[in-house]
Short mmCIF file of C-alpha atoms in Angstrom, two decimals:
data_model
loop_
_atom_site.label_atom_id
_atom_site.label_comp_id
_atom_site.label_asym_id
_atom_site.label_seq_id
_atom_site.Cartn_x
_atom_site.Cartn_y
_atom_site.Cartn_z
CA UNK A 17 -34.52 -93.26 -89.14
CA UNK A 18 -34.35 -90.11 -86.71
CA UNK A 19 -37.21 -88.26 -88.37
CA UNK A 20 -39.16 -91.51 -88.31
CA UNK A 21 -39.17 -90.86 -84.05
CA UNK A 22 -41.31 -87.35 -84.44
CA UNK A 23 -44.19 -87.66 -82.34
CA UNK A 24 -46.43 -89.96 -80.24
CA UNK A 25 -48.13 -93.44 -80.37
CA UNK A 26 -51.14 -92.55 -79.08
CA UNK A 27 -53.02 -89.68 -79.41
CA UNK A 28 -56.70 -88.35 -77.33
CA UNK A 29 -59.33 -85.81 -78.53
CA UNK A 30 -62.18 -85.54 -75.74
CA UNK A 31 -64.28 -82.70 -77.42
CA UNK A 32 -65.68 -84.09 -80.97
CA UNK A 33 -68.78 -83.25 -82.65
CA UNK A 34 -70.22 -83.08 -85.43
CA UNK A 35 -72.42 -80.63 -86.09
CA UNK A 36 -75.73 -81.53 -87.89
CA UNK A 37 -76.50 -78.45 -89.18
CA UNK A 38 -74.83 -75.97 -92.42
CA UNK A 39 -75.44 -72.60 -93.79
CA UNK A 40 -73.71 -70.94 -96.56
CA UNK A 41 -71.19 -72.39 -98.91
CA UNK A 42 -69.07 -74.26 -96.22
CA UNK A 43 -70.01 -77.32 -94.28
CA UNK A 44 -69.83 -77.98 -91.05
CA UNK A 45 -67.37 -80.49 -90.09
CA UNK A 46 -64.58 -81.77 -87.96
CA UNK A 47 -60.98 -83.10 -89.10
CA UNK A 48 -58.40 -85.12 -87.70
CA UNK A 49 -55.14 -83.82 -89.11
CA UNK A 50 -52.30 -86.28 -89.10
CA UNK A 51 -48.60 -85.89 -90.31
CA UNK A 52 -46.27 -88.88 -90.77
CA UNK A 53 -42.84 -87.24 -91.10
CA UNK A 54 -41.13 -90.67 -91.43
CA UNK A 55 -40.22 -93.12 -93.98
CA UNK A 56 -42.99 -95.74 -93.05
CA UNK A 57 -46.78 -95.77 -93.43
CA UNK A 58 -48.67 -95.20 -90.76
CA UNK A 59 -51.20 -97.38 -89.66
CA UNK A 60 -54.09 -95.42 -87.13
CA UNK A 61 -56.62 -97.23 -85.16
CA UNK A 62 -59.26 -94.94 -84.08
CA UNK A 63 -61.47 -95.51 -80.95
CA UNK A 64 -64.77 -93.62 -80.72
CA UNK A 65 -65.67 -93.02 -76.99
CA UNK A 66 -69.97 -92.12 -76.42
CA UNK A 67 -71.48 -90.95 -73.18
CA UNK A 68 -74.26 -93.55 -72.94
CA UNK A 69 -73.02 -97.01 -74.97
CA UNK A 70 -70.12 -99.03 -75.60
CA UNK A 71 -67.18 -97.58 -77.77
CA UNK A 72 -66.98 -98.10 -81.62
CA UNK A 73 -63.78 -99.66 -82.21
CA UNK A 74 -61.67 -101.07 -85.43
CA UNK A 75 -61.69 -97.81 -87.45
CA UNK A 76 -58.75 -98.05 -89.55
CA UNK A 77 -56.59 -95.46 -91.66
CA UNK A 78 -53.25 -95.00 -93.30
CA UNK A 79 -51.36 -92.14 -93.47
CA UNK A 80 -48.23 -92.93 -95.66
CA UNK A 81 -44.63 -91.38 -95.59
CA UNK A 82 -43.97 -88.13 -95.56
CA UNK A 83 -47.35 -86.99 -95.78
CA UNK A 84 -50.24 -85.32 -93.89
CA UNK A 85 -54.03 -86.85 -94.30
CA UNK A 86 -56.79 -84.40 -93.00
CA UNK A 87 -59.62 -86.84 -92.00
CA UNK A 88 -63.15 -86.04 -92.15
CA UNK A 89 -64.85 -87.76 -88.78
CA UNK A 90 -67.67 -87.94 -90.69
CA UNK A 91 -65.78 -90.25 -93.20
CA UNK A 92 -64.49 -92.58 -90.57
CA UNK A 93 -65.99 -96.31 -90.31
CA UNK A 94 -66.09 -99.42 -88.60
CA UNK A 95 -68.13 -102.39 -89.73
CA UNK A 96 -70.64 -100.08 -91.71
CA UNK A 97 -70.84 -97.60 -88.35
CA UNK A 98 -70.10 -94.11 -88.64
CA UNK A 99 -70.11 -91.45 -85.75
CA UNK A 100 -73.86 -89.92 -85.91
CA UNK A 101 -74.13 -86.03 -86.28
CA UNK A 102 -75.07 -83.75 -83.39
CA UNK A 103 -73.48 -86.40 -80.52
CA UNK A 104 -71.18 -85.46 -77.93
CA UNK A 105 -68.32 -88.46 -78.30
CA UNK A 106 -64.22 -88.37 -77.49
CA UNK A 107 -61.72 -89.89 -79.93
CA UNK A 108 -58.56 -91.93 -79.42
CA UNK A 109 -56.04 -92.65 -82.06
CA UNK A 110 -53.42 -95.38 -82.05
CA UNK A 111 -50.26 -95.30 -84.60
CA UNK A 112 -47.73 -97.98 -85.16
CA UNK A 113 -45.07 -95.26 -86.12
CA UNK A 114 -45.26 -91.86 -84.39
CA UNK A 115 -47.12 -88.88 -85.74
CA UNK A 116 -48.52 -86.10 -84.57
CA UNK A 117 -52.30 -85.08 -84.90
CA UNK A 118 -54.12 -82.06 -84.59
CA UNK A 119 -57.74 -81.99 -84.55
CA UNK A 120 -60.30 -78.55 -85.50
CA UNK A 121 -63.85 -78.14 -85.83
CA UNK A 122 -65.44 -75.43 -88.29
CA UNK A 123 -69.31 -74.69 -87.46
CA UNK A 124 -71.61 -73.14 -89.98
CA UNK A 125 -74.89 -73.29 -87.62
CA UNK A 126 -75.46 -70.31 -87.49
CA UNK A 127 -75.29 -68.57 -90.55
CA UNK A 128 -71.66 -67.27 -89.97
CA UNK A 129 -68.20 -69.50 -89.71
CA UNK A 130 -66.53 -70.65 -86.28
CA UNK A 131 -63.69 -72.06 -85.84
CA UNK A 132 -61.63 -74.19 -83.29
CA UNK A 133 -58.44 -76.23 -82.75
CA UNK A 134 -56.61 -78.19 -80.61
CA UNK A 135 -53.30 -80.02 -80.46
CA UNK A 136 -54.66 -83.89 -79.88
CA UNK A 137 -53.68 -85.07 -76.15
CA UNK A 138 -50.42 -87.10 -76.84
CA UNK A 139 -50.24 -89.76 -74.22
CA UNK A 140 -46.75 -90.93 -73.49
CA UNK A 141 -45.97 -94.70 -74.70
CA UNK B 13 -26.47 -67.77 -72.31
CA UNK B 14 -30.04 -68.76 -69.78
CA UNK B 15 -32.43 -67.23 -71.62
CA UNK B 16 -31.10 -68.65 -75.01
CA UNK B 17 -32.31 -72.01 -73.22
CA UNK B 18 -35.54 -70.83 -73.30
CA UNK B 19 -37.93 -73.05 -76.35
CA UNK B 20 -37.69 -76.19 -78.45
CA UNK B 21 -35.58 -76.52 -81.59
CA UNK B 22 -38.37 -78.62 -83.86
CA UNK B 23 -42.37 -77.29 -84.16
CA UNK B 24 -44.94 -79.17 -85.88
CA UNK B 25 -48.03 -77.86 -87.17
CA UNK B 26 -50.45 -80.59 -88.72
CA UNK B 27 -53.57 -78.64 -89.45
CA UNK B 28 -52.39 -76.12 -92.33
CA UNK B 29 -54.74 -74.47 -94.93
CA UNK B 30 -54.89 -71.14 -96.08
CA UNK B 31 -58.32 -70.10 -96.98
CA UNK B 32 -58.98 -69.28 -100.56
CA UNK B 33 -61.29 -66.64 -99.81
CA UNK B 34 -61.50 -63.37 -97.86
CA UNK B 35 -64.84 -61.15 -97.50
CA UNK B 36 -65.08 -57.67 -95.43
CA UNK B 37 -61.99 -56.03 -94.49
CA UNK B 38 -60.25 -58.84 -93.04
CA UNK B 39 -58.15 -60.85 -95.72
CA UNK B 40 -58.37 -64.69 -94.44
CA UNK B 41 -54.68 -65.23 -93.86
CA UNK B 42 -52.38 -67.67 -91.30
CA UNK B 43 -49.49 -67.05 -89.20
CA UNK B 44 -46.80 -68.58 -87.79
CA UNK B 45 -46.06 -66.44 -84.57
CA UNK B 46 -42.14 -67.01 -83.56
CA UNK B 47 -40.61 -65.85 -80.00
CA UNK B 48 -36.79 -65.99 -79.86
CA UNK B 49 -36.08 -64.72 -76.27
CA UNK B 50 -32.16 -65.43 -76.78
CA UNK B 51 -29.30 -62.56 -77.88
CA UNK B 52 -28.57 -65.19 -80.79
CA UNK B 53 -30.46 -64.98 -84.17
CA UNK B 54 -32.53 -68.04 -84.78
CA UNK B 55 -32.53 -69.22 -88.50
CA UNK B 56 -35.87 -71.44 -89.34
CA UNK B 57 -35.59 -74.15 -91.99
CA UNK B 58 -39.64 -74.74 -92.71
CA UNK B 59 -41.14 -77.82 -94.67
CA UNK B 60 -44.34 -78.32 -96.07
CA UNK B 61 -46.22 -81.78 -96.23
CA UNK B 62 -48.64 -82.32 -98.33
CA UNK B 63 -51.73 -85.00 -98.74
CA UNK B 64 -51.10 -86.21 -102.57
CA UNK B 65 -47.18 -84.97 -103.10
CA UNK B 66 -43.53 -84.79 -102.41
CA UNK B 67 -42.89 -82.17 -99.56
CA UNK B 68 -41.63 -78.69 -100.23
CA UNK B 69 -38.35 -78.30 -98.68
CA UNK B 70 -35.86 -75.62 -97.85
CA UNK B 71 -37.86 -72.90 -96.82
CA UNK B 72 -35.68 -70.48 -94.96
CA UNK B 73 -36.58 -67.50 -92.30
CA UNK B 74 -34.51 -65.47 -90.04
CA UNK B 75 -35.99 -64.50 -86.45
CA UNK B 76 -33.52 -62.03 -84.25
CA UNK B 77 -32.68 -62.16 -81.43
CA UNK B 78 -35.02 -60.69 -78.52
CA UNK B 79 -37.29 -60.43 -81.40
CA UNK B 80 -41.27 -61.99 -82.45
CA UNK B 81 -42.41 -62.64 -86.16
CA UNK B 82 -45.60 -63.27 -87.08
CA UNK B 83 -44.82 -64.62 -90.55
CA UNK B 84 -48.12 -65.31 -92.90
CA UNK B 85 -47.72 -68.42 -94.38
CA UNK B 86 -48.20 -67.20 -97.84
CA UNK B 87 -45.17 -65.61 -97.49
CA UNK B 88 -43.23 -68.18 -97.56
CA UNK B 89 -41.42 -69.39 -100.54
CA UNK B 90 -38.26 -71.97 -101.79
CA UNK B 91 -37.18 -71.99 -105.38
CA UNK B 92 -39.92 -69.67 -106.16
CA UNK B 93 -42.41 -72.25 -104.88
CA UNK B 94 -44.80 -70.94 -102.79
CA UNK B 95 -47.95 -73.25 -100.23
CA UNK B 96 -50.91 -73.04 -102.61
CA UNK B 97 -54.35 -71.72 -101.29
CA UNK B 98 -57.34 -74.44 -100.51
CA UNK B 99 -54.71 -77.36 -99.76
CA UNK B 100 -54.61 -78.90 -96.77
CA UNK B 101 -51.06 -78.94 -95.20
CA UNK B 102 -49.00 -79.66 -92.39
CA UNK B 103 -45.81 -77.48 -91.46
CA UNK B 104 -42.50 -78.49 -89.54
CA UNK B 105 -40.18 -75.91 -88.35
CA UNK B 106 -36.39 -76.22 -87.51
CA UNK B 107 -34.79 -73.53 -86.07
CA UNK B 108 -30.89 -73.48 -84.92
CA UNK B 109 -31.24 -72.44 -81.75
CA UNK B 110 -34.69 -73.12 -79.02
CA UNK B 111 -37.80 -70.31 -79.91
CA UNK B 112 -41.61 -71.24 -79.27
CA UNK B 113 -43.93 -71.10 -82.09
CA UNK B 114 -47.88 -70.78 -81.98
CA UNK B 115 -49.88 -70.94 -85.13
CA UNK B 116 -52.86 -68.62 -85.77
CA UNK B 117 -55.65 -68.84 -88.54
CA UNK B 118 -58.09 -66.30 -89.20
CA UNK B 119 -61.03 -67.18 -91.96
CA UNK B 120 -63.48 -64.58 -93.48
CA UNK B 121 -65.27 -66.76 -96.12
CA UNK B 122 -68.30 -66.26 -94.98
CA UNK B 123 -68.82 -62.61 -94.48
CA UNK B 124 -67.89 -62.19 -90.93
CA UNK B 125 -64.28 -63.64 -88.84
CA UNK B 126 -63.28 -67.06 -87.35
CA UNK B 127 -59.82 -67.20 -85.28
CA UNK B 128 -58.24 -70.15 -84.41
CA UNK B 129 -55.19 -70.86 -82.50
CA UNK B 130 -53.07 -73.66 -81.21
CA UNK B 131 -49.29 -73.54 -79.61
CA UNK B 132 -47.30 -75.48 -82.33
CA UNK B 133 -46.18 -78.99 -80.61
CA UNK B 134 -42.86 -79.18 -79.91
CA UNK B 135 -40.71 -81.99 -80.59
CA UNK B 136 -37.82 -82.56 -78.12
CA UNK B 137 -34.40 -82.66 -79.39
CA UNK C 14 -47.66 -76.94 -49.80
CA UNK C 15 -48.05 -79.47 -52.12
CA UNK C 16 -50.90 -77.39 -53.86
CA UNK C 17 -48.48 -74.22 -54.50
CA UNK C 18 -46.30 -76.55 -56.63
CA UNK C 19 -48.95 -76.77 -59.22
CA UNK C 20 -48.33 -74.97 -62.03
CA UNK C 21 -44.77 -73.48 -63.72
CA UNK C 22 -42.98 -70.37 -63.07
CA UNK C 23 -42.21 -68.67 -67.07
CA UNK C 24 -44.96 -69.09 -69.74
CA UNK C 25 -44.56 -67.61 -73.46
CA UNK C 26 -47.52 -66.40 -75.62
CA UNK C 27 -45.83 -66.12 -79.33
CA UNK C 28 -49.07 -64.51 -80.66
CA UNK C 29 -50.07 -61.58 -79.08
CA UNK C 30 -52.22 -58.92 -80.76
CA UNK C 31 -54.95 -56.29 -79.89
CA UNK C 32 -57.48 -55.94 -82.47
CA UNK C 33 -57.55 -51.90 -82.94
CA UNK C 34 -61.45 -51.68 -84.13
CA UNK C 35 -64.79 -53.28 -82.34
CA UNK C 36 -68.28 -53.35 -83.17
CA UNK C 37 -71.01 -54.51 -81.67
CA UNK C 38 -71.47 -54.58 -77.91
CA UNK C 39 -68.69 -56.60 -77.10
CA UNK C 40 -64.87 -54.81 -77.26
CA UNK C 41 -62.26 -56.70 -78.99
CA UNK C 42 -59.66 -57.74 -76.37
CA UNK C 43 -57.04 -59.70 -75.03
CA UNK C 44 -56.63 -61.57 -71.99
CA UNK C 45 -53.95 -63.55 -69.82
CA UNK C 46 -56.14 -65.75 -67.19
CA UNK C 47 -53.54 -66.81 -64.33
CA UNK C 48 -55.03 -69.41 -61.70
CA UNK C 49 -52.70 -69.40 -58.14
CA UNK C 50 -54.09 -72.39 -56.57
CA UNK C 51 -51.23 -71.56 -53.82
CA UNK C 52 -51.41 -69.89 -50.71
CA UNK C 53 -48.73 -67.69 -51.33
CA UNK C 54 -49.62 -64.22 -53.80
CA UNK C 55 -47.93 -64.45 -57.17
CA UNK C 56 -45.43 -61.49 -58.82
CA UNK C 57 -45.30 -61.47 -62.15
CA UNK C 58 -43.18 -60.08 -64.39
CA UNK C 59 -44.10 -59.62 -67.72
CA UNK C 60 -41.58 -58.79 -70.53
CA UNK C 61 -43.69 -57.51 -74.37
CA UNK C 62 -40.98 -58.85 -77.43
CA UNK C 63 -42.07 -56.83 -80.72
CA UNK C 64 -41.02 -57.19 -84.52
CA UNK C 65 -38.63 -54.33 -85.05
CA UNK C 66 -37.56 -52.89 -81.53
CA UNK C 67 -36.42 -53.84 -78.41
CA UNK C 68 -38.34 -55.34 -75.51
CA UNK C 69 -40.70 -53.62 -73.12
CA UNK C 70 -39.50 -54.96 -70.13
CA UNK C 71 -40.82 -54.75 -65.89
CA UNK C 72 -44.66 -54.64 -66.45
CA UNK C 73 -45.59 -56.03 -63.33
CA UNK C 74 -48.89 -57.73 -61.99
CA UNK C 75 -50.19 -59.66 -58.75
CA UNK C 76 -52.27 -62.37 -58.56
CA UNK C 77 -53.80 -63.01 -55.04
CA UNK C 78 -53.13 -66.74 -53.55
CA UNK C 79 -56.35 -68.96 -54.42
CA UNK C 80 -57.26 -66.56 -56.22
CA UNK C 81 -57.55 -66.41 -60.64
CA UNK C 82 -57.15 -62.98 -62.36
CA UNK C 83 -58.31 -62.55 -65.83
CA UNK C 84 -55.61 -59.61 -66.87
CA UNK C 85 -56.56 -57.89 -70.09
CA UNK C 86 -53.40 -56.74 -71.94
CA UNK C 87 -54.13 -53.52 -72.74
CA UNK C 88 -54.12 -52.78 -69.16
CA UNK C 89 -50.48 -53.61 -69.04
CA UNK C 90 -47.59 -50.83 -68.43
CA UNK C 91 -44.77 -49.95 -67.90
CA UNK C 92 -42.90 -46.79 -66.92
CA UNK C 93 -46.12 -45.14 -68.89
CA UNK C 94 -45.32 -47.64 -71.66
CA UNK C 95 -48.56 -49.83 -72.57
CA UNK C 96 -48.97 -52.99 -75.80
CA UNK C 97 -50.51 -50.87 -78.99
CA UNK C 98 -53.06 -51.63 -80.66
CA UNK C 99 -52.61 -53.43 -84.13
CA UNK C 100 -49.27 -54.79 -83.51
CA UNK C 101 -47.80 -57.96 -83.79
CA UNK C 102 -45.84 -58.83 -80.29
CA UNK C 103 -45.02 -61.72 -78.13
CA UNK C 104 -45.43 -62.10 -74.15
CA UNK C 105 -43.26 -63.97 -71.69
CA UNK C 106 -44.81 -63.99 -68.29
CA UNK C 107 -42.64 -64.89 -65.44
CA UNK C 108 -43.98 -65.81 -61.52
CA UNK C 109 -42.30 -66.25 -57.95
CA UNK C 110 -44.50 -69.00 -57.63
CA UNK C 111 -46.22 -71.57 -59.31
CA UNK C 112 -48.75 -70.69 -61.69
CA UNK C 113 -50.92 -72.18 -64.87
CA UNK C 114 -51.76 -69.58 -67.45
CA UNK C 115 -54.27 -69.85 -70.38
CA UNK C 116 -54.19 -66.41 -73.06
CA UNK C 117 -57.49 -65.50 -74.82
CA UNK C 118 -58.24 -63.32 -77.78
CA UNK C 119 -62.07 -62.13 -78.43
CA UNK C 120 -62.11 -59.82 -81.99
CA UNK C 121 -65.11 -58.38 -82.77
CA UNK C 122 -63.54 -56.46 -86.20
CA UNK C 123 -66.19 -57.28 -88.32
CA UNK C 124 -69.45 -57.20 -87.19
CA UNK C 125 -69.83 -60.54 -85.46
CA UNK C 126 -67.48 -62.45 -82.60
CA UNK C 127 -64.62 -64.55 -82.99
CA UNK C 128 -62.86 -66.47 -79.97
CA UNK C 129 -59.31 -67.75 -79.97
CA UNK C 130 -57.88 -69.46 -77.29
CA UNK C 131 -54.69 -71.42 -76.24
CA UNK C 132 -52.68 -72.86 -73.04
CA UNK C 133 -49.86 -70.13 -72.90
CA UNK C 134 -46.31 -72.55 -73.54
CA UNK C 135 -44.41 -73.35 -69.86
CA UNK C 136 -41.06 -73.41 -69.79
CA UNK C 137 -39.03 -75.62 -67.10
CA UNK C 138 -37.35 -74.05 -64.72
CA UNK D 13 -55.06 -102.42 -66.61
CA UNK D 14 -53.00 -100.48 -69.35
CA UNK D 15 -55.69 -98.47 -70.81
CA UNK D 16 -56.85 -96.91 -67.04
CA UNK D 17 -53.07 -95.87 -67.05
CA UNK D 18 -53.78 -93.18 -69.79
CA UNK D 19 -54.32 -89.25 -68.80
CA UNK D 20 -53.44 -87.49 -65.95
CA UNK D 21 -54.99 -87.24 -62.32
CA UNK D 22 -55.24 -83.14 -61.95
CA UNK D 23 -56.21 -80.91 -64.62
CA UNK D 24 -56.35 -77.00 -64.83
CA UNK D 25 -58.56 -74.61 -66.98
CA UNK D 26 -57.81 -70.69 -66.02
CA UNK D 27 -59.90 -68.86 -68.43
CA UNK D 28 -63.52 -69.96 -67.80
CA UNK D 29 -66.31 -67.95 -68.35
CA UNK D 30 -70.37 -68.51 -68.77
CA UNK D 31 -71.31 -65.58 -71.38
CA UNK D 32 -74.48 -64.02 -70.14
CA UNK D 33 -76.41 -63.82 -73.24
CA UNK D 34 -77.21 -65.80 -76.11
CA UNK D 35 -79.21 -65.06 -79.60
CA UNK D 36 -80.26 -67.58 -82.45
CA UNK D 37 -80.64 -71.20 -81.43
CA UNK D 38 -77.64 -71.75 -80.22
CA UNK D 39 -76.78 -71.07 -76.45
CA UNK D 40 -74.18 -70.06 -75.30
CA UNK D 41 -72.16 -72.58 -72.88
CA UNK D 42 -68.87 -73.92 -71.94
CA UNK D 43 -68.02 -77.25 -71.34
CA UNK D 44 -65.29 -79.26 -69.83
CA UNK D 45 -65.25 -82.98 -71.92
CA UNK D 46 -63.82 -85.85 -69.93
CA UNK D 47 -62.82 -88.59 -71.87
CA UNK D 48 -62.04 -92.24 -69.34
CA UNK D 49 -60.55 -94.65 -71.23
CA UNK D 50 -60.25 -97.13 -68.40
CA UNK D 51 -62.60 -99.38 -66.76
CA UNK D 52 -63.11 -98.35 -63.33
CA UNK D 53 -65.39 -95.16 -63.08
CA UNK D 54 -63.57 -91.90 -62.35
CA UNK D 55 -65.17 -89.49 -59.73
CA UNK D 56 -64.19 -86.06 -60.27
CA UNK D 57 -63.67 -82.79 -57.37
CA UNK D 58 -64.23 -80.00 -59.14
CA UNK D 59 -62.95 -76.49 -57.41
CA UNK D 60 -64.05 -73.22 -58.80
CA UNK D 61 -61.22 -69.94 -58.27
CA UNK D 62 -62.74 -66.13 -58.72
CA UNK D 63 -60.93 -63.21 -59.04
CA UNK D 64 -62.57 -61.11 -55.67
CA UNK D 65 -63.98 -64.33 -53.34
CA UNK D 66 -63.21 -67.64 -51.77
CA UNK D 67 -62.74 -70.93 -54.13
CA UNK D 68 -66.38 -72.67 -54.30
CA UNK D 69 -64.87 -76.35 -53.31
CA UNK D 70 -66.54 -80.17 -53.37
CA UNK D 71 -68.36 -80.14 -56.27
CA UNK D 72 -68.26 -83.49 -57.84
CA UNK D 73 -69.36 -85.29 -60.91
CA UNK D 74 -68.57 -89.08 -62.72
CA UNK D 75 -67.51 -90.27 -65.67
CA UNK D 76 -68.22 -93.99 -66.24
CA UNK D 77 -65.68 -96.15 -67.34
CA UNK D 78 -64.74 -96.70 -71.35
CA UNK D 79 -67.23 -93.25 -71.62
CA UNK D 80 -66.76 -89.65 -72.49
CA UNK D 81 -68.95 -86.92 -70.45
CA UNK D 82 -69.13 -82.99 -71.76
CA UNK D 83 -70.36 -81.05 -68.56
CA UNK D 84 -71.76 -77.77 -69.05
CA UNK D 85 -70.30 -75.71 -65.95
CA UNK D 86 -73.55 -74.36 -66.22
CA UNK D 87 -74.87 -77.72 -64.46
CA UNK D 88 -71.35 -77.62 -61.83
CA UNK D 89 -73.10 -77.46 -58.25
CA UNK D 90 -71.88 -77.76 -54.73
CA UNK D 91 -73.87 -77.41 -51.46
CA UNK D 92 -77.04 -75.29 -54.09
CA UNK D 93 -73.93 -72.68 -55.35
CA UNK D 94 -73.53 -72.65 -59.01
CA UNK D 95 -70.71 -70.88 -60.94
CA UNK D 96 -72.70 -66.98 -62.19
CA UNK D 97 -72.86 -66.39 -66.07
CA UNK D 98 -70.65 -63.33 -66.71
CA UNK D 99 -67.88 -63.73 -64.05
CA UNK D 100 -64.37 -64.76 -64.79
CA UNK D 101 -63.22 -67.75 -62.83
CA UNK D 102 -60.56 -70.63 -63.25
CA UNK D 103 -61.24 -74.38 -62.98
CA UNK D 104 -59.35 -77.31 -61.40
CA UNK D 105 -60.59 -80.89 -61.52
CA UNK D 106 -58.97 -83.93 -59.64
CA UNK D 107 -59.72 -87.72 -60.64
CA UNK D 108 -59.35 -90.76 -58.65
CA UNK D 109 -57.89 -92.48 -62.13
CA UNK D 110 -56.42 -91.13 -64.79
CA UNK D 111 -58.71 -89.16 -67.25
CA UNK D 112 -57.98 -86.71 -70.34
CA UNK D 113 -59.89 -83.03 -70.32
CA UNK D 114 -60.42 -80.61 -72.79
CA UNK D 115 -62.59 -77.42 -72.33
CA UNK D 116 -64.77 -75.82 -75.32
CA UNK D 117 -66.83 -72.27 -75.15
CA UNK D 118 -69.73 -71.43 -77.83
CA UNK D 119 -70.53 -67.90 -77.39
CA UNK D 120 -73.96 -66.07 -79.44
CA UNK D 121 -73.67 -62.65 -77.46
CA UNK D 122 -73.61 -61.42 -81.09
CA UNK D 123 -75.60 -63.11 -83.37
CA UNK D 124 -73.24 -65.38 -85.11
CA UNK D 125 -71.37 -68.04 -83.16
CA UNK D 126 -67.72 -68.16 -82.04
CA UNK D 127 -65.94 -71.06 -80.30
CA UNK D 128 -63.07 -71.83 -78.39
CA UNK D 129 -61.23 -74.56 -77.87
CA UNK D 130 -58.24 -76.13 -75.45
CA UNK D 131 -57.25 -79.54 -73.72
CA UNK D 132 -56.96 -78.60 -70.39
CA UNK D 133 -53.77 -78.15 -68.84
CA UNK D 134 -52.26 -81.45 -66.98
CA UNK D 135 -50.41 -81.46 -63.63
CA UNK D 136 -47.62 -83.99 -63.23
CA UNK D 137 -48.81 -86.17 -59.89
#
């Protein structure tokens, strides 16, 4: 299907982190936001790069047809490992059909809200 | 025409929420900021995923020519159906001839302002 | 030299706005940050697209080779013409030579600081 | 090997800037987060562009292989020259292998925080 062929295989987010600490009535937290605008399900395989150990790999998630799936990071897991609070870490996704991701942070440290976002680095494959 | 040239014809957006609440002067509010350099009008056909539904098709908008819009996504609205607040939700945008989108969310739920901002990624076609 | 090639020659920021109140010590502003990593200075020309009139056209800026300038919009003009505050608008920015340009938005409306940031969109040419 | 394929070899950040001050316990910073997917160690040349002086060149940093590294410019240093807090500069970094950047700014000049966010942009090479 043509709509099926929106987006990218593989997808790189070098700035995650979640932040360990909350104030107010919002948490702090990061999302991956994925669309599938095809047909098919997508199957993700997420990579979680640190600064000082070896990657956690084998995190799995579906996003089916014609829908989007904002992921907690803090939700994702691999073998009973989840990425700790409060460390620096990068984040590859794989797809078997293409979709597009977008990835944002929202940090209640301090007592007020911040806010970023990024388009995820597509890699051409 | 050269400048007409100038854009992609299909934008994706796959971090969309609208934030429920608003404090101080600021109502919490996103945009979708279009630039149609070209003489032509560009007509938008906008659809909404969702995480747990069917999308919402058929949205329409008009941008002229040599023209921006900033259009609030709250706005926007087919068969009188309109993107609820405190959903998550990803956007695609078709327009007829090439413009280039960015998408813009500012947040006042806790009492002072978050921006965030990302160019909308273009699919090519 | 292979170094002035780096970069493109038209770049499009769809959301441009200057925030028309401040507080604090900081001033809400705007800013285009051009990097020349070429020998060569750079002419710009910028061109301001607005909702409901026509374009301000031949604003021009220079941006010294190996050299970055971090122009704030409100210092653009034309013909005694400058961006007003609290408007919606859109920028194209075109150079003679290669450039990479990155468009920055600090609001300091209510009383704290928000940041927004995003690659401005190249166009090939 | 595949995975070193992924990324690019020159990257580009024009708006960088070290905010001066800092209140609560968050400082401020900016960094630039390097994610290397591959095996082989990637040794980065950073250069630093200012708007009114010479580019500070050679300063150089590594990011292990199958690791992510977020560098606070703060910590950027060639021949005992760091980059000033409260300047406006632009970035470039080159990698012997291909690598995948993104550059992030928390700012407390006011009390709350704000934050920034963009993958940096990628020259073709």
């Amino acid at each position: 299907m043509e709509v099926q062929a929106k987006g990218h295989r593989f997808w790189v987010i070098p700035d995650g982190y979640i932040p360990p600490d909350s104030r107010g009535e919002l948490v702090s937290h990061e999302s991956i936001c994925v669309l599938n605008c095809g047909e098919t399900p997508a199957k993700l395989g997420i990579t979680v790069y640190y600064e000082d150990r070896e990657p956690l790999e084998g995190i799995e998630a579906i996003v089916e047809g014609r829908r989007t799936r904002h992921i907690r990071t803090s939700s994702l897991e691999s073998g009973g490992e989840r990425i700790p609070a409060g460390v620096p870490y990068a984040l590859t996704v794989e797809s078997d059909v293409p979709v597009i991701i977008q990835y944002s942070r929202l940090d209640t440290t301090q007592p007020e809200l911040a806010l970023m976002s990024v388009m995820a680095y597509p890699i051409e494959n």
